[in-house]
Amino acid sequence: MNPLLSVENLSLEFRTRSGIVRALENVSLQLPEGGSLGLVGESGSGKSVLSFAVLGIQDAAAKITGGAIRFAGNDLLADGGSAMKNMRGRELAMIFQNPRVALNPIRQVGQQIEDVLLRHTALRGAAARARAIECLSDVRIPDPERRYTAYPFELSGGMCQRVMIAIALACKPRLLIADEPTTGLDVTTQAAIMRLIRDLGREKGMATLLITHDLGLARDFCDNIAVMHAGHIVEVGATETLFRVPAHPYTAQLVRATPVGQERLEALASIPGNLPDLRRSDLPPCRFSERCELRSATCATPLPTLTASAGHVVACHHPQARTSS
Amino acid sequence: MSQLLEAIDLVKRFPVRVKGRKKLLHAVDGLNFHIDAGETVGLVGESGCGKSTLVRLLTRTLDITDGHVRFRGQGIGLIAARAMADHPLRREIQMVFQDPTDSLNPRYTARQTIAEAVCLLTDTRGTAAIDSAVEEAAAHVGLPPELLDRYPHQLSGGQKARVGIARAIVVKPRLLVLDEPTAALDVSVQAVILQLLDRLKREMNMSFLFVSHDLNVVRLLCDRVMVMYLGQIVETGPAREVFARPLHPYTRALIASLPGGHGNDADLLVGGDPQSPIDPDAHRCRLFGRCPRGAERCETQFPPLREISRGRSAACHFVAPTEGDVYVDAALALHQIDVDPARRATVATEFERLASMATLVQAVPLPDDSLPAPQYRP
């Protein structure tokens, strides 16, 4: 079966005054219809840049230097992005990190949902309003008629995030990109929002790309996980496999640095060093090699793409053996 | 252990106007707790539950409405927040703030930031003496001396967090209040900072009040935890035990909400937003409406915080000590011994298992002066 979203060898650069930042290099990933993929990594690893590129809303200084993005068979980059204008918001939608900043502070939340409907559907007037109220009730907002006229500042953080989800889902998209949808929310609200996204995804057969730095969250809500480091995807695999037998040393260290399920503080691992400066002209083929314990002379040669098991891919010369099972 | 800090019926109410009428927002509503010398206490709760207000009351940067705060046996509740800046107590209670970027002066180098605390709060004078104090603190938090002359924008997130901690410990406080010190950090850096804090608490014999919404972190770092909900403490106990066997429905919901598959979905909170903290109904449980266990009684009868078993308290009508708890408490009282809080839950479960296997022929009677030793049948 053809994947719904397929990113193939995508490279992206930012041209800045202090040099060219190679933000993405040869990034490939696939997301099947109705599936869920978690994109994890430290801040600055390129997770958001990748998702913006998929939606064609990257910064003006960004330039895609190679590769392709295919959505349901169509090449999104082919005609300079004009095909994207009609698909964005209808077929692909996004939930942004901070709902208070992403919502328009001086428009009623119901109207902000209607804006999407007016742009992409034939609904007008009372019908559009009725549909907007339906969207609010879809995301389990109590008393949707009254909330239609609320402004973002009148709602709690969790409610604002629900409104944003309602806007994203108004046109029943086939792909939802959620960029850190619960950062800044309380754990109890986080649990409610994540379950809502998961349940709505199942109801509507929608694929989800979840961007997060929280491995525990990705583990709970995604079928597959892709790990990013400094603009590279270093490992992709089924969630359970990735946690049980991480093959890339970076993934293994991320798993050990997460306090979830750890019994002692001493058992927490830290990852030495920082992300490399992506403006450097002498970036090694493996951008993790300078922080890696397993580095050897072969790491200076081009990266291999190894298949550890079915559907489990790793870009490393020294993939870790199945130490734990 | 001696008590370092004690709060008695601590109350903070803020006057607010709702549709032109004067009302009171109950931010902190009658808290009683203590922090022992050398102890690490975690404070957990959602945003808006009064954590930050409580921190400001304890650090005496906000005036108290009612109640008492004692620090090393001395009442400090009446020190006006305005007078705190020049008070000798300021050296004893220090804070580490949430966002290391926002809480450092961008125009001060790391050295200047740390030195400022030394100049203002200690008697150390002279460039050489101040420099050596700064370098000692930097070494303590693992900040390389060559980074001391950098400005915050030249430091990474983890390094800035270290500067924030060094600034607080350089004056050797007795109590360090940490307000979500790792919330702004990546997991890879968070682990190092947590291990650093763990080492500091052992080396410097300070008490920590660790404010966080991440129970996973609190469980690993803290000796004891207090769970707050809408201005009140709803559960306290040894951190590992509370995590392994939460009693209060709110604590259970917090744990069930954590990513990583702890607890079960039946414990999650129902309903939407919490009750308003403005003039709350004094006869109703604060969790009523969101609680998966809520009953009629919860609406008309307020559940106070009460001791469930030794060292563990919860504010819920439906929490009762288990049989194992009763046995353990009785055994502890009889032999006048204490059990490692981390192992207590295991011991209690083991008691229950034995009791349920009916190998325990003669049940241990409830605490009484003449407790017989348990009789086992071969």
XYZ file of C-alpha atoms in Angstrom:
703
model
C 0.000 0.000 0.000
C 1.255 3.475 -0.779
C 1.895 5.621 2.277
C -0.268 8.713 2.820
C 2.722 10.913 3.516
C 6.149 10.134 2.198
C 9.187 12.344 2.675
C 12.058 11.243 0.469
C 15.653 12.345 1.004
C 14.586 15.842 1.916
C 17.333 18.417 2.476
C 16.686 21.945 3.658
C 18.996 24.862 4.350
C 18.619 28.232 5.987
C 20.630 30.982 4.374
C 21.642 33.263 7.215
C 24.131 36.083 7.562
C 26.449 33.920 9.604
C 26.429 31.069 7.108
C 24.327 28.276 5.723
C 22.537 26.178 8.345
C 22.022 22.645 7.062
C 18.854 22.062 9.060
C 17.701 18.864 7.336
C 19.818 16.405 5.387
C 18.489 13.367 3.502
C 15.451 13.009 5.709
C 13.059 10.208 4.784
C 9.944 9.004 6.513
C 6.645 7.355 5.723
C 3.265 7.570 7.364
C 0.470 5.192 6.298
C -3.204 6.184 6.098
C -4.631 6.278 9.631
C -1.250 5.558 11.224
C 0.570 7.486 13.911
C 4.228 8.445 13.887
C 6.141 10.127 16.687
C 8.999 12.434 15.768
C 11.279 12.816 18.793
C 14.565 14.543 19.512
C 16.185 17.361 21.475
C 15.211 20.968 20.833
C 17.052 22.166 17.753
C 17.097 18.769 16.097
C 14.858 19.880 13.219
C 11.517 18.344 14.179
C 9.489 21.513 13.685
C 11.408 22.534 10.549
C 10.493 19.200 8.995
C 6.811 19.561 9.835
C 6.713 23.134 8.546
C 8.319 21.945 5.321
C 5.623 19.296 4.903
C 2.966 22.017 5.155
C 4.957 24.420 2.981
C 5.014 27.082 5.692
C 8.756 27.198 6.302
C 10.589 30.449 6.945
C 11.427 32.634 3.935
C 15.130 32.045 4.531
C 14.657 28.291 4.153
C 15.454 26.607 0.878
C 14.681 23.029 0.005
C 17.786 21.777 -1.768
C 16.735 18.266 -2.588
C 14.260 15.469 -2.139
C 10.524 15.192 -2.416
C 7.442 15.327 -0.238
C 4.543 13.218 -1.466
C 1.074 13.328 -0.030
C -1.413 10.709 -1.280
C 0.709 10.333 -4.387
C 0.971 14.051 -5.222
C 4.315 15.813 -5.193
C 3.820 18.769 -2.876
C 6.960 20.554 -4.049
C 6.355 20.135 -7.779
C 4.564 23.331 -8.812
C 6.230 25.716 -6.422
C 3.669 24.940 -3.734
C 0.502 26.238 -5.399
C -1.243 22.862 -5.066
C -0.546 23.133 -1.369
C -2.751 26.202 -0.911
C -5.922 24.196 -1.356
C -4.754 21.182 0.574
C -3.350 22.989 3.604
C -6.046 23.229 6.240
C -8.280 20.778 4.370
C -6.267 17.623 3.752
C -3.348 18.408 6.052
C -3.796 20.356 9.251
C -1.575 21.338 12.103
C -1.859 21.961 15.831
C 0.758 24.400 17.022
C 2.789 24.406 20.162
C 1.351 27.286 22.136
C -2.419 27.647 21.666
C -2.561 31.093 23.232
C -0.055 32.457 20.736
C -1.417 30.553 17.735
C -5.030 31.680 18.162
C -6.062 35.176 17.121
C -6.543 37.026 20.420
C -9.152 39.486 19.092
C -11.492 37.074 17.293
C -14.081 34.874 18.917
C -12.979 31.243 18.825
C -16.097 30.157 16.906
C -15.350 32.656 14.151
C -11.820 31.324 13.889
C -13.258 27.888 13.143
C -15.668 29.418 10.621
C -12.738 31.093 8.822
C -11.435 27.653 7.908
C -14.876 26.494 6.765
C -15.376 29.603 4.588
C -12.013 29.070 2.939
C -12.358 25.380 2.197
C -16.046 24.442 2.098
C -19.289 25.670 0.541
C -20.843 26.281 3.949
C -21.998 29.871 4.534
C -23.873 31.846 7.175
C -25.970 29.910 9.656
C -24.835 26.560 8.250
C -21.180 27.466 8.798
C -21.966 28.608 12.303
C -23.810 25.390 13.065
C -20.871 23.352 11.783
C -18.420 25.416 13.876
C -20.470 24.683 16.988
C -20.473 20.998 16.007
C -16.663 21.151 15.771
C -16.486 22.598 19.287
C -18.639 19.804 20.628
C -16.527 17.242 18.709
C -13.529 18.196 20.829
C -15.694 17.728 23.957
C -15.975 21.387 24.891
C -18.921 21.651 27.261
C -21.629 24.151 26.309
C -20.359 24.811 22.748
C -23.027 27.425 21.838
C -21.850 29.674 24.622
C -18.133 29.029 23.986
C -18.572 30.004 20.324
C -18.493 33.657 21.323
C -15.603 33.337 23.789
C -12.248 35.000 23.151
C -9.069 32.973 23.721
C -8.165 34.862 26.911
C -11.449 33.733 28.479
C -10.529 30.049 28.108
C -8.035 27.924 30.030
C -4.932 26.562 28.299
C -6.528 23.155 27.860
C -9.680 24.693 26.350
C -7.602 26.819 23.938
C -5.804 23.677 22.815
C -9.179 22.012 22.218
C -10.237 24.994 20.093
C -7.053 24.652 18.063
C -7.764 20.971 17.529
C -11.310 21.910 16.468
C -9.874 24.339 13.880
C -7.472 21.687 12.612
C -10.181 19.043 12.346
C -12.914 21.300 10.912
C -12.389 20.013 7.361
C -11.762 16.401 8.387
C -8.121 16.295 7.277
C -6.407 13.034 6.369
C -3.202 14.055 8.131
C -2.865 15.907 11.409
C 0.512 17.304 12.435
C 0.660 17.969 16.165
C 3.727 19.996 17.161
C 4.272 19.556 20.900
C 0.499 19.833 21.451
C 0.695 19.554 25.225
C 3.795 21.549 26.146
C 2.874 23.958 28.921
C -0.256 22.049 29.893
C -0.713 20.172 33.154
C -0.286 16.403 33.147
C -3.988 15.853 33.772
C -4.894 18.138 30.840
C -2.134 16.584 28.747
C -3.650 13.153 29.252
C -7.103 14.433 28.253
C -5.817 16.231 25.120
C -3.693 13.297 23.957
C -6.571 10.860 24.400
C -8.800 13.250 22.484
C -6.332 13.399 19.582
C -5.999 9.628 19.586
C -9.736 8.953 19.753
C -10.582 11.510 17.054
C -7.841 10.045 14.880
C -9.388 6.607 15.216
C -12.957 7.848 14.651
C -12.081 9.740 11.506
C -9.345 7.437 10.200
C -6.878 10.312 10.307
C -3.096 9.861 10.290
C -1.166 11.691 13.030
C 2.386 12.997 13.074
C 3.210 13.786 16.702
C 6.225 15.983 17.310
C 7.488 15.809 20.874
C 10.606 15.722 22.994
C 8.832 13.483 25.494
C 9.664 9.867 24.699
C 7.090 8.639 27.194
C 4.336 10.526 25.406
C 5.380 9.186 22.006
C 5.484 5.705 23.462
C 1.914 5.945 24.696
C 0.365 7.364 21.555
C 2.318 6.322 18.446
C 2.636 3.096 16.450
C 6.039 4.106 15.110
C 8.754 6.483 16.236
C 11.376 8.363 14.242
C 14.299 9.777 16.212
C 15.914 12.978 14.956
C 19.318 14.360 15.816
C 20.798 17.518 14.304
C 18.788 17.369 11.082
C 19.180 13.636 10.510
C 16.718 10.874 11.161
C 18.901 8.399 13.012
C 16.435 5.621 13.696
C 12.892 4.624 12.750
C 11.020 1.682 14.148
C 7.904 0.308 15.770
C 7.448 1.930 19.177
C 7.920 -1.174 21.301
C 10.948 -2.365 19.319
C 12.600 1.015 19.581
C 12.200 1.085 23.361
C 13.141 -2.529 23.892
C 16.110 -2.755 21.544
C 17.209 0.758 20.538
C 19.841 0.292 17.843
C 21.250 3.795 17.520
C 23.444 4.927 20.436
C 21.559 8.255 20.539
C 18.184 6.544 20.893
C 19.596 4.284 23.595
C 20.833 7.299 25.548
C 17.554 9.179 25.120
C 15.665 6.198 26.486
C 17.995 5.984 29.466
C 17.733 9.750 30.132
C 13.940 9.614 30.468
C 12.876 9.265 34.106
C 9.786 7.209 33.178
C 10.150 3.732 34.655
C 13.592 4.377 36.161
C 14.050 3.193 39.703
C 17.043 5.259 40.766
C 18.327 8.709 39.945
C 21.804 7.305 39.326
C 20.389 5.112 36.574
C 19.475 8.198 34.533
C 21.945 8.704 31.749
C 22.875 12.069 30.372
C 23.998 12.696 26.830
C 27.339 14.451 26.804
C 27.929 17.483 24.617
C 25.537 19.573 22.555
C 24.098 19.431 19.076
C 26.828 20.367 16.597
C 26.749 23.808 14.996
C 24.948 23.151 11.724
C 26.741 26.076 10.018
C 30.055 24.251 10.123
C 31.453 23.263 6.756
C 33.260 20.250 8.219
C 30.213 18.492 9.662
C 30.996 14.786 9.925
C 28.759 12.353 8.001
C 27.342 11.155 11.310
C 26.399 14.289 13.205
C 26.220 12.383 16.465
C 29.739 10.968 16.220
C 31.311 13.779 18.274
C 29.051 12.944 21.234
C 29.172 9.184 20.767
C 30.920 6.620 22.959
C 31.168 4.115 20.132
C 32.918 6.409 17.657
C 35.565 4.832 15.467
C 37.432 5.609 12.257
C 34.608 4.231 10.098
C 32.290 6.972 11.406
C 34.069 9.424 9.077
C 32.779 7.490 6.062
C 29.289 8.067 4.624
C 26.451 6.816 6.795
C 24.934 3.445 6.066
C 21.195 2.798 6.299
C 20.896 -0.511 8.040
C 17.791 -2.525 8.587
C 17.887 -3.975 12.086
C 14.652 -5.891 11.614
C 11.523 -5.526 9.521
C 10.503 -1.864 9.615
C 13.345 -0.949 11.949
C 15.966 1.211 10.249
C 19.064 2.764 11.744
C 21.725 5.097 10.370
C 24.828 4.041 12.242
C 28.052 2.105 11.656
C 27.865 0.598 15.117
C 24.246 -0.305 15.777
C 23.823 -1.692 19.262
C 23.292 -5.371 19.589
C 20.176 -6.777 21.166
C 21.522 -6.368 24.647
C 18.247 -6.228 26.523
C 15.160 -8.095 25.573
C 15.601 15.186 62.771
C 14.832 18.706 63.756
C 12.246 20.791 62.013
C 13.694 23.514 59.852
C 10.483 25.071 58.638
C 6.965 24.721 59.864
C 3.733 26.132 58.483
C 0.686 26.287 60.726
C -2.770 26.989 59.287
C -1.159 29.060 56.581
C -3.664 31.117 54.599
C -3.373 33.547 51.717
C -6.427 35.203 50.222
C -6.361 37.747 47.444
C -9.156 40.312 47.218
C -10.713 40.245 43.746
C -13.701 41.934 42.130
C -16.197 39.800 40.263
C -18.792 41.879 38.409
C -18.148 44.769 40.750
C -18.540 42.721 43.931
C -15.701 42.186 46.351
C -14.744 38.552 46.754
C -11.790 36.554 48.061
C -9.631 34.209 46.056
C -8.430 31.417 48.335
C -4.950 30.779 46.942
C -3.534 28.959 49.957
C -6.153 27.614 52.299
C -5.036 26.459 55.739
C -1.840 24.481 55.142
C -0.036 22.581 57.869
C 3.300 20.980 57.125
C 6.957 20.951 58.056
C 10.306 20.462 56.386
C 13.052 18.770 58.405
C 16.694 19.752 58.301
C 18.373 17.948 55.407
C 15.076 16.746 53.979
C 13.923 17.046 50.368
C 10.220 17.706 50.059
C 8.422 17.680 46.726
C 5.420 19.929 46.073
C 3.216 18.719 43.242
C 0.051 20.105 41.698
C -1.411 21.643 38.565
C -0.942 25.246 37.558
C -3.221 27.474 39.571
C -3.278 25.200 42.617
C -1.350 27.696 44.750
C 2.167 26.217 44.521
C 3.781 29.486 43.550
C 1.805 31.467 46.129
C 2.955 29.031 48.791
C 6.570 29.397 47.644
C 6.291 33.168 47.849
C 4.800 32.962 51.339
C 7.615 30.724 52.568
C 10.349 32.851 50.991
C 8.571 35.828 52.576
C 8.124 37.762 49.378
C 4.352 37.893 49.852
C 2.490 38.913 53.004
C 0.560 36.214 54.839
C -3.191 36.627 55.414
C -3.369 34.302 58.403
C -1.421 31.547 60.121
C 2.198 31.105 61.115
C 5.523 30.195 59.557
C 8.359 29.113 61.794
C 11.952 28.871 60.625
C 14.316 27.134 63.063
C 11.735 27.656 65.798
C 11.383 31.371 65.195
C 8.190 32.944 63.892
C 8.888 34.612 60.559
C 5.324 35.043 59.331
C 5.136 38.672 60.384
C 8.205 39.861 58.490
C 6.797 42.204 55.867
C 7.599 41.228 52.305
C 8.998 44.736 51.779
C 11.417 44.333 54.679
C 12.674 40.961 53.477
C 15.340 42.414 51.195
C 17.377 43.657 54.154
C 16.509 40.864 56.538
C 19.267 38.492 57.718
C 16.870 35.618 56.973
C 17.192 36.219 53.254
C 20.505 34.452 53.238
C 19.012 31.353 54.824
C 16.249 30.769 52.270
C 17.303 30.878 48.626
C 15.481 30.151 45.405
C 16.264 28.568 42.062
C 13.876 29.769 39.391
C 12.097 27.966 36.618
C 13.559 29.473 33.463
C 17.312 29.908 33.639
C 17.229 32.333 30.700
C 14.672 34.688 32.200
C 16.072 34.632 35.705
C 19.656 35.664 34.848
C 20.575 39.257 34.153
C 21.634 39.317 30.470
C 24.165 42.069 31.129
C 25.970 40.247 33.947
C 28.543 37.536 33.385
C 28.072 34.300 35.320
C 30.766 35.503 37.738
C 29.007 38.831 38.346
C 25.666 37.104 38.885
C 27.081 34.770 41.510
C 29.283 37.475 43.085
C 26.308 39.794 43.517
C 24.695 37.330 45.908
C 27.956 37.089 47.880
C 28.305 40.892 48.149
C 24.704 41.507 49.149
C 24.099 38.677 51.555
C 27.393 37.758 53.189
C 30.200 39.553 54.985
C 32.770 38.435 52.426
C 34.616 41.485 51.108
C 37.610 41.974 48.822
C 37.949 40.828 45.223
C 40.083 37.796 46.020
C 37.770 36.484 48.730
C 34.664 36.991 46.594
C 36.301 35.337 43.600
C 37.261 32.310 45.613
C 33.700 32.007 46.974
C 32.318 32.234 43.437
C 34.761 29.661 42.109
C 34.026 27.304 44.972
C 30.296 27.475 44.217
C 30.949 27.015 40.500
C 33.041 23.939 41.218
C 30.237 22.613 43.404
C 27.723 22.787 40.577
C 30.191 21.520 37.965
C 30.536 24.806 36.086
C 34.009 25.011 34.486
C 35.856 28.175 35.648
C 36.466 29.328 32.060
C 32.685 29.751 31.612
C 32.435 32.195 34.526
C 33.251 35.195 32.369
C 30.571 34.454 29.808
C 27.224 36.168 29.481
C 23.990 34.153 29.638
C 23.541 34.189 25.848
C 26.913 32.478 25.488
C 25.873 29.600 27.746
C 23.743 26.532 26.991
C 20.518 25.799 28.873
C 22.191 23.327 31.214
C 25.048 25.740 31.943
C 22.577 28.530 32.714
C 20.719 26.211 35.073
C 24.039 25.585 36.846
C 24.655 29.344 37.171
C 21.177 29.732 38.711
C 21.920 26.990 41.232
C 25.411 28.344 42.008
C 23.929 31.805 42.647
C 21.572 30.300 45.206
C 24.005 28.019 47.044
C 26.959 30.430 47.161
C 25.533 32.007 50.333
C 25.096 28.552 51.928
C 21.363 28.713 52.659
C 19.632 26.232 54.928
C 16.595 25.953 52.700
C 16.691 25.921 48.923
C 13.384 26.393 47.135
C 13.463 25.071 43.575
C 10.587 26.120 41.326
C 10.427 23.624 38.433
C 14.198 23.859 37.889
C 14.224 21.375 35.006
C 10.987 22.288 33.206
C 12.772 24.316 30.518
C 15.508 21.738 29.878
C 15.818 18.878 27.394
C 15.658 15.364 28.869
C 19.334 14.815 28.140
C 20.249 17.839 30.284
C 17.533 17.287 32.868
C 19.172 14.040 33.992
C 22.493 15.774 34.774
C 20.846 18.614 36.697
C 18.785 16.180 38.782
C 21.883 14.184 39.641
C 23.658 17.442 40.532
C 20.828 18.405 42.914
C 20.898 14.955 44.470
C 24.642 15.291 45.110
C 24.289 18.842 46.503
C 21.651 17.820 48.996
C 23.924 15.116 50.359
C 27.122 17.203 50.349
C 25.772 20.488 51.688
C 23.133 19.205 54.108
C 20.536 21.672 52.862
C 16.798 21.167 52.870
C 15.060 21.347 49.508
C 11.522 22.313 48.676
C 11.219 20.994 45.140
C 8.227 22.334 43.232
C 7.317 20.358 40.152
C 4.435 18.965 38.190
C 6.494 15.967 37.100
C 5.826 13.154 39.549
C 8.398 10.991 37.822
C 11.113 13.436 38.803
C 9.778 14.051 42.315
C 9.683 10.318 42.964
C 13.381 9.998 42.173
C 14.696 13.090 43.972
C 12.475 13.668 46.998
C 12.145 12.017 50.392
C 8.607 13.195 50.941
C 5.938 14.616 48.675
C 2.973 16.932 49.228
C 0.229 16.956 46.606
C -1.691 20.218 46.357
C -5.086 20.811 44.823
C -6.852 24.187 44.793
C -4.963 25.687 47.722
C -5.008 22.618 49.934
C -2.770 19.652 50.582
C -4.695 16.519 49.594
C -2.009 13.908 50.208
C 1.422 13.623 51.822
C 3.781 10.740 52.347
C 7.153 9.246 51.418
C 7.651 10.044 47.726
C 8.278 6.520 46.468
C 5.387 5.141 48.452
C 2.922 7.777 47.280
C 3.968 6.996 43.738
C 3.715 3.237 44.181
C 0.417 3.325 46.062
C -1.382 6.680 45.734
C -4.331 7.086 48.092
C -6.150 10.267 47.106
C -8.179 10.182 43.848
C -6.360 13.300 42.633
C -2.930 11.736 43.172
C -4.168 8.614 41.396
C -5.310 10.779 38.492
C -1.939 12.544 38.350
C -0.148 9.216 38.126
C -2.591 7.754 35.611
C -2.040 10.871 33.461
C 1.721 10.389 33.291
C 2.989 9.170 29.962
C 4.628 5.781 30.152
C 1.687 3.648 31.192
C 1.420 3.971 34.967
C -1.875 3.431 36.726
C -5.055 2.911 34.793
C -7.506 4.998 32.845
C -10.324 4.540 35.359
C -8.406 6.864 37.681
C -8.343 9.772 35.228
C -10.241 12.898 36.187
C -13.688 13.322 34.720
C -15.338 16.584 33.738
C -13.572 19.704 32.629
C -12.195 22.638 34.535
C -11.572 22.728 38.275
C -13.868 24.608 40.658
C -13.263 28.301 41.052
C -10.924 29.250 43.904
C -13.024 32.397 44.444
C -15.129 32.009 47.601
C -15.277 28.195 47.371
C -18.003 26.269 49.184
C -16.473 25.324 52.539
C -18.627 22.199 52.845
C -17.762 20.659 49.499
C -14.712 18.609 48.559
C -12.585 20.703 46.208
C -12.246 17.839 43.757
C -16.003 17.299 43.563
C -17.154 17.284 39.937
C -13.823 16.072 38.566
C -13.373 13.089 40.863
C -14.080 9.660 39.367
C -15.258 8.498 42.814
C -17.412 11.478 43.724
C -20.430 10.689 45.878
C -23.257 12.696 47.422
C -21.379 12.957 50.661
C -18.515 14.790 48.919
C -20.814 17.657 48.029
C -22.055 18.308 51.521
C -19.212 17.210 53.766
C -15.683 18.510 53.410
C -12.980 15.825 53.842
C -10.113 17.111 56.012
C -6.555 15.838 55.702
C -6.171 12.919 58.115
C -3.497 10.360 58.851
C -4.130 7.048 57.112
C -1.036 5.178 58.225
C 2.224 6.259 59.748
C 3.635 9.175 57.751
C 0.848 9.106 55.166
C -2.148 11.409 55.087
C -4.925 11.988 52.595
C -8.006 14.204 52.412
C -10.715 11.887 51.090
C -13.733 10.174 52.630
C -13.015 6.966 50.777
C -9.424 6.363 51.740
C -8.989 3.850 54.520
C -5.925 2.058 55.837
C -5.556 -1.454 54.454
C -5.294 -4.436 56.748
C -1.585 -4.561 55.984
C -1.184 -0.943 57.031
C -2.843 -1.634 60.349
C -0.560 -4.615 60.985
C 2.572 -2.724 60.063
C 1.664 0.248 62.232
C 0.848 -2.066 65.125
C 4.093 -3.981 64.707
C 6.099 -0.776 64.478
C 4.472 0.645 67.583
C 5.010 -2.587 69.488
C 8.670 -2.931 68.697
C 9.296 0.815 68.626
C 11.149 0.526 65.341
C 10.936 2.329 62.077
C 10.871 0.854 58.636
C 12.519 2.225 55.542
C 9.703 4.195 53.912
C 10.667 2.831 50.519
C 10.107 -0.733 51.684
C 7.001 -0.115 53.711
C 4.609 -0.797 50.866
C 6.283 -4.154 50.237
C 6.054 -5.097 53.879
C 2.374 -4.115 53.999
C 1.598 -6.124 50.868
C 3.422 -9.104 52.274
C 1.374 -8.891 55.470
C -1.793 -8.779 53.430
C -0.719 -11.755 51.389
C 0.007 -13.760 54.503
C -3.276 -12.721 56.067
C -5.242 -13.632 52.977
C -3.551 -17.023 52.754
C -4.974 -17.595 56.215
C -1.635 -18.694 57.554
C -2.026 -16.044 60.161
C -4.058 -17.973 62.654
C -4.404 -15.428 65.350
C -4.985 -11.982 63.947
C -2.935 -9.267 65.519
C -5.348 -7.110 67.495
C -5.348 -3.387 66.867
C -2.845 -1.262 68.806
C -3.182 -2.230 72.406
C -0.646 -2.467 75.172
C -0.439 -6.247 75.185
C 0.082 -7.188 71.565
C 0.880 -10.885 71.167
C 3.413 -11.922 68.563
C 1.766 -13.301 65.395
C 1.264 -17.064 65.564
C 2.035 -19.049 62.444
C 0.822 -22.569 61.772
C 3.567 -24.821 60.386
